[in-house]
Coordinates of C-alpha atoms in Angstrom, one line a residue:
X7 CA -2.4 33.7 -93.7
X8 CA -0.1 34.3 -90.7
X9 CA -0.1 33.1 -87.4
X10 CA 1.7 34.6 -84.6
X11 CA 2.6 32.7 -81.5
X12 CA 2.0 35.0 -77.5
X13 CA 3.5 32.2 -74.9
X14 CA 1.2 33.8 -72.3
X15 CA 1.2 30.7 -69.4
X16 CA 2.1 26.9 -69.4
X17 CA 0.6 24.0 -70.7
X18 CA -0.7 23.1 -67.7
X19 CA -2.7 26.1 -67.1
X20 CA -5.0 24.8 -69.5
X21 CA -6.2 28.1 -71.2
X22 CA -10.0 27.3 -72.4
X23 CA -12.6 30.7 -73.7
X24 CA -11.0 33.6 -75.2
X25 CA -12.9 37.5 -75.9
X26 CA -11.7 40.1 -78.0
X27 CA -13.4 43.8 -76.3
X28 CA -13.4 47.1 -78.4
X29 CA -10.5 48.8 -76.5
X30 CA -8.2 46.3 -78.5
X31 CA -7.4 43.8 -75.5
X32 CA -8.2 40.3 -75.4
X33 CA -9.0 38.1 -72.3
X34 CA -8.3 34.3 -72.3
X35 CA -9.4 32.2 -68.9
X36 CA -6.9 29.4 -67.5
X37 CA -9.1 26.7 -67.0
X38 CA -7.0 24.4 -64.9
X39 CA -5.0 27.8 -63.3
X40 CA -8.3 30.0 -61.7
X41 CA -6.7 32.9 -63.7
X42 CA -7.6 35.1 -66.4
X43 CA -5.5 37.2 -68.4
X44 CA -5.8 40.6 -70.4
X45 CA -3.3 41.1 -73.1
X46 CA -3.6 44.8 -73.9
X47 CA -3.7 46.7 -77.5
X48 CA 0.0 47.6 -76.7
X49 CA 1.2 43.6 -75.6
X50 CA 0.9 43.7 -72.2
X51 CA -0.1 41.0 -70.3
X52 CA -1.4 41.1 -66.8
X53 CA -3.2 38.2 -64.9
X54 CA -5.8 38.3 -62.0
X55 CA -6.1 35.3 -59.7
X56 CA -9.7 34.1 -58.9
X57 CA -9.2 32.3 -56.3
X58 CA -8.5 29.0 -55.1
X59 CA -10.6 26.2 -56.5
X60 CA -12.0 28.1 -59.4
X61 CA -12.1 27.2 -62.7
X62 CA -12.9 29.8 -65.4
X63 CA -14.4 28.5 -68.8
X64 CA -15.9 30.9 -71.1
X65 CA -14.8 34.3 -71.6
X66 CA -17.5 36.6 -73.1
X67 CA -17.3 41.0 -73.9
X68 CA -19.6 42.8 -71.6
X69 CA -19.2 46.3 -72.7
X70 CA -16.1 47.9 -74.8
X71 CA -13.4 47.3 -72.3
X72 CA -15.3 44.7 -70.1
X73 CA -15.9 40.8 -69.7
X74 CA -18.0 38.4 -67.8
X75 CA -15.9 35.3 -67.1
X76 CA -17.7 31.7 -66.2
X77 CA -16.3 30.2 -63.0
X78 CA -17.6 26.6 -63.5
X79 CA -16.2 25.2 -60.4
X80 CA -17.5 28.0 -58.3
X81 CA -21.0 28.7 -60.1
X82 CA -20.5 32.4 -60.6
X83 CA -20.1 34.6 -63.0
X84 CA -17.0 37.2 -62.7
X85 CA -17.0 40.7 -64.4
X86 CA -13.8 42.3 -64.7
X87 CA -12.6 45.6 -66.1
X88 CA -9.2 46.6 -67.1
X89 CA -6.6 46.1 -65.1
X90 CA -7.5 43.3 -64.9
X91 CA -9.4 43.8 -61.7
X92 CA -12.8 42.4 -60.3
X93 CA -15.8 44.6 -61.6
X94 CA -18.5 42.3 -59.8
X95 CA -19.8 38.8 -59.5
X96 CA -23.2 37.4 -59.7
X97 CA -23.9 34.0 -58.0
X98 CA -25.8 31.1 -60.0
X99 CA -28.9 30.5 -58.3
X100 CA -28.8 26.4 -58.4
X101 CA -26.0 24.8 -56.3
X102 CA -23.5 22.6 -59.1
X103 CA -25.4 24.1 -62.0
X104 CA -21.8 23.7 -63.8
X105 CA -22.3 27.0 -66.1
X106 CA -20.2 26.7 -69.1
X107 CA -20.6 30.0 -71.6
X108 CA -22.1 33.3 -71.2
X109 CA -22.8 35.9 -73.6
X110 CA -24.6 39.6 -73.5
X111 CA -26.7 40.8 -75.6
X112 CA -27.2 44.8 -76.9
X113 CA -29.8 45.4 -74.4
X114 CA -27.3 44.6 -71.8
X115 CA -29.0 41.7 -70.7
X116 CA -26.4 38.5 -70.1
X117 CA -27.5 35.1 -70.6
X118 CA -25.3 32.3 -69.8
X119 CA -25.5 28.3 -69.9
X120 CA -26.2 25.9 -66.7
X121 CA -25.1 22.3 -68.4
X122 CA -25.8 20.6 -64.8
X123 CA -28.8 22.8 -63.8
X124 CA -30.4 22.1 -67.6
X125 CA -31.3 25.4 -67.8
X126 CA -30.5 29.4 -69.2
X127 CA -29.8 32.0 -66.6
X128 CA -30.6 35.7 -67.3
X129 CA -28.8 38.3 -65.5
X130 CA -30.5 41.9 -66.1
X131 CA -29.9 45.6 -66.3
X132 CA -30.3 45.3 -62.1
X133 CA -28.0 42.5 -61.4
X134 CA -31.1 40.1 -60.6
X135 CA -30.8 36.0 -61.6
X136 CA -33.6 34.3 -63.4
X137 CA -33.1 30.4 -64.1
X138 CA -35.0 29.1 -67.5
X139 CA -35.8 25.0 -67.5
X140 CA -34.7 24.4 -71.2
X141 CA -37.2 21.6 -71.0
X142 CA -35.4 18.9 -73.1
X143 CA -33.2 16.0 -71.7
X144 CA -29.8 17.2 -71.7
X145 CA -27.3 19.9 -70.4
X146 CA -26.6 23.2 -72.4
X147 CA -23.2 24.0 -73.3
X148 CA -22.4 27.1 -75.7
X149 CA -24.6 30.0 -76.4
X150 CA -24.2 32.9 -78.6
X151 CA -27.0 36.0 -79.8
X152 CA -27.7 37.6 -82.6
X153 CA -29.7 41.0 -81.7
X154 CA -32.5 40.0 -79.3
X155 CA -32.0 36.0 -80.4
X156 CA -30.0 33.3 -78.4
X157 CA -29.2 30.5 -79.6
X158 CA -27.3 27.4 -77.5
X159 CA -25.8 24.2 -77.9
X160 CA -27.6 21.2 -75.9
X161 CA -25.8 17.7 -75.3
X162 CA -27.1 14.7 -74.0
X163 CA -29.2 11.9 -75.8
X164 CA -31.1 14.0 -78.0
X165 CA -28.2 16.5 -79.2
X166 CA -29.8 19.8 -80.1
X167 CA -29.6 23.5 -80.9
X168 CA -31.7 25.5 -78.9
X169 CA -33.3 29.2 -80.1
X170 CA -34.7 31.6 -77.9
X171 CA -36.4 34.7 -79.4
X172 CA -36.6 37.4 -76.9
X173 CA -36.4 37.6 -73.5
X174 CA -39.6 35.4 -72.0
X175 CA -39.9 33.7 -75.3
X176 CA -40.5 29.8 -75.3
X177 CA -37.4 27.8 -76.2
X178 CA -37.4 26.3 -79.9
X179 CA -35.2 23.4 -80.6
X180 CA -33.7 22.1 -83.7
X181 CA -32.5 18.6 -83.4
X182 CA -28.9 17.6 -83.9
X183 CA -27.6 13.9 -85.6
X184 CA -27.6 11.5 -82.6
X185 CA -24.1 11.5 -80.8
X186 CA -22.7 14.8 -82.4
X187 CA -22.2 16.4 -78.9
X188 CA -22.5 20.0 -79.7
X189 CA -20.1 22.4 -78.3
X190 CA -19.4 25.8 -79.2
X191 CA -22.2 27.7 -81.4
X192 CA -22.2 31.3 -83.7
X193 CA -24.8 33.2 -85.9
X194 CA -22.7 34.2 -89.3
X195 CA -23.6 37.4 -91.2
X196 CA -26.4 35.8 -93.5
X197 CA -28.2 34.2 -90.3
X198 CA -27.4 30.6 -90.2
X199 CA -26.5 28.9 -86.9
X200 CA -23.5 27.2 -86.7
X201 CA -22.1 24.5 -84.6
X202 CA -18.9 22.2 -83.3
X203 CA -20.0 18.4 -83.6
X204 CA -16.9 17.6 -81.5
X205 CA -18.2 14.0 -80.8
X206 CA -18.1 13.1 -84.6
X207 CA -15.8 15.2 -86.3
X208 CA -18.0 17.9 -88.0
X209 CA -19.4 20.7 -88.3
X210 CA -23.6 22.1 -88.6
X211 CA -24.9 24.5 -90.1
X212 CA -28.4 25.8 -89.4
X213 CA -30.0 27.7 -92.0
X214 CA -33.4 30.3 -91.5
X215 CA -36.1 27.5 -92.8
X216 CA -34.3 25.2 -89.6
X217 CA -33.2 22.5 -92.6
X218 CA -29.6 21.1 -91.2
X219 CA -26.5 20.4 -93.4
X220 CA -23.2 18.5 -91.7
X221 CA -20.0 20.0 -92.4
X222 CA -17.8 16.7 -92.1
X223 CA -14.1 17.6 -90.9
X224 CA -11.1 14.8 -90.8
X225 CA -11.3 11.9 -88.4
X226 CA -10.3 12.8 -85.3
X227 CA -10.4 16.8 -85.6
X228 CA -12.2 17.4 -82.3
X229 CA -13.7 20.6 -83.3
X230 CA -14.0 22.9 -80.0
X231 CA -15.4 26.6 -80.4
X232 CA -16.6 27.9 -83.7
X233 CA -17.0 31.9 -84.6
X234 CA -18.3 33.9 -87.1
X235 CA -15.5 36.0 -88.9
X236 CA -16.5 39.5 -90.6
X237 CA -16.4 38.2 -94.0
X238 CA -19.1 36.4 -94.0
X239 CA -17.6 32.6 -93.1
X240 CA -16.9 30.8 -89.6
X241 CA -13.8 29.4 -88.2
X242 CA -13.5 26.5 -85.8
X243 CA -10.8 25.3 -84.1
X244 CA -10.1 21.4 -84.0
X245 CA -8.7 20.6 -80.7
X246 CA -7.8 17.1 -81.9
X247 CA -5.8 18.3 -84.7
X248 CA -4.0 21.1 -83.5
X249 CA -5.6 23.0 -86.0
X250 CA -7.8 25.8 -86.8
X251 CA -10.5 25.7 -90.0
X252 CA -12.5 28.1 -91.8
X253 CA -15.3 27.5 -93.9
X254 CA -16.7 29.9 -96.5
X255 CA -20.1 30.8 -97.2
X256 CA -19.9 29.2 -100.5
X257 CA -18.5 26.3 -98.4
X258 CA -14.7 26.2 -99.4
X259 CA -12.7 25.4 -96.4
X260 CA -9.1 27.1 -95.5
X261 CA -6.9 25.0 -92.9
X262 CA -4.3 26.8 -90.5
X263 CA -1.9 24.0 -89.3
X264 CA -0.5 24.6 -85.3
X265 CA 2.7 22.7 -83.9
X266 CA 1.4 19.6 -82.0
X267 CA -0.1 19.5 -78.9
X268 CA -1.2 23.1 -79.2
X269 CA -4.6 22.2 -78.2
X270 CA -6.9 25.3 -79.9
X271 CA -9.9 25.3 -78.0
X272 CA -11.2 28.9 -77.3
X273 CA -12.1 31.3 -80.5
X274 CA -12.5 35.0 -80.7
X275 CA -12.3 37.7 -83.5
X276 CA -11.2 40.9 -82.7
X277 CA -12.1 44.7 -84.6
X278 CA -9.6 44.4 -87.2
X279 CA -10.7 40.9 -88.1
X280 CA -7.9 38.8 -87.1
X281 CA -8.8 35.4 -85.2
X282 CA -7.3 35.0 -81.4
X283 CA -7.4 31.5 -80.2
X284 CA -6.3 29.8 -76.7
X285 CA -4.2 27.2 -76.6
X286 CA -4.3 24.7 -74.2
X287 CA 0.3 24.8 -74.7
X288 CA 0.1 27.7 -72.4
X289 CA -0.5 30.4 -76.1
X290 CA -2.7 32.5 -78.0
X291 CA -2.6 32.1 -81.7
X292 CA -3.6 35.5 -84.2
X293 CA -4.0 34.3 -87.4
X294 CA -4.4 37.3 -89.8
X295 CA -4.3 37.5 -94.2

């Protein structure tokens, strides 16, 4: 595999969630700068400022040349359009609801994460806000769909994968080991659930009957984001080993090595399969065969 190196900002600009759209750009949010950037098909890099004090997380497509970025600090949720320039922003409803990810589904719904608020927030078709309790102790964190089916990750004492089937749908949850502190969460192609463990050093994988197997990773790997690649495995990236990992659906692993202090965090995979990540040494990494 290679890996090509895009010095895009500086390491302390933090860069955090990464999206790959249709149109062949990819946006990447500096988390400790209240930017995000847009690298176009062609290399071009262009920035818009948020404003001061905010502090955008995940990055998530919208449409085919669209995003919805998470502003954790100010609880909103940007969409932008090429340019990049502001398409719109919707306001969470509960004050210091510290939303982390967002994601939208085919319908055109967008769902997004409230780890303070411990709730799910539905924006729809019309721009209006719903809040959903997730009715477990604990904060969600990453969320990800699969058709009509969203699935998050929740921390707190009982660690947790949560499932929601359809829109009103009551929330199913598939307990995690004790401790794990789940992060960043995908569907791969034959419909298991997967899941970063960052606070033990492993991976989980959630298959259709809910039974749960633990990917262990080195000591001290720190996996971040995980994403589902189009042949049928996942990649993580292992912010504590400067590192990024794939596993296989037969379960054979493939380690990509990064200079130190590279800090992968966010994960995205574009249309021609190669795998963007954002580095927290001011980067993106595209690791292609």
């Amino acid at each position: 595999m290679s890996v090509e190196l895009f010095a895009v900002g500086r390491p302390g600009d933090g860069l955090t969630g990464i999206a790959a759209t249709d149109d062949g750009a990819v946006w990447f949010g500096f988390g400790d700068a209240g930017r995000v950037g847009r690298r176009a098909a062609d290399g071009t890099v262009d920035l818009v400022d948020l404003g001061e004090g905010a502090q955008p997380v995940g990055v998530s497509p919208a449409t085919e040349d669209t995003v919805w970025v998470v502003d954790s600090a100010g609880d909103r949720l940007v969409h932008l359009g090429p340019g990049p320039r502001v398409v719109g922003e919707t306001a969470v409803p509960s004050a210091n609801a510290l939303p982390l990810d967002v994601v939208t589904l085919p319908d055109g719904t967008t769902w997004f994460t409230e780890q303070f608020g411990a709730a799910l927030g539905r924006i729809d078709i019309l721009g209006r806000v719903e809040e959903f309790p997730v009715g477990a102790e604990g904060g969600p964190s990453g969320i990800t769909a699969s058709g009509d089916s969203i699935w998050f990750s929740l921390q707190g004492h009982r660690p947790a994968l949560g499932h929601v089937r359809g829109g009103d749908a009551a929330i199913e949850l598939v307990e995690l080991p004790l401790g794990s502190g789940p992060l960043g969460v995908t569907v791969a192609d034959d419909g298991s659930v997967w899941t970063a463990l960052h606070a033990v050093d492993a991976l989980a994988r959630v298959d259709r009957d809910r039974s749960v197997a633990v990917v262990p990773l080195d000591e001290g790997a720190g996996p971040y984001a995980v994403v589902a690649d189009d042949r049928g495995g996942v990649w993580a990236s292992l912010w504590g080993a400067d590192a990024l990992v794939r596993v296989a659906a037969s379960g054979a692993t493939e380690r990509v090595q990064l200079a130190a202090g590279s800090g992968p965090r966010g994960l995205a995979v574009a249309a021609d399969g190669a795998v963007w990540a954002a580095l927290a040494s001011g980067e993106l990494a595209r690791v292609a065969r």
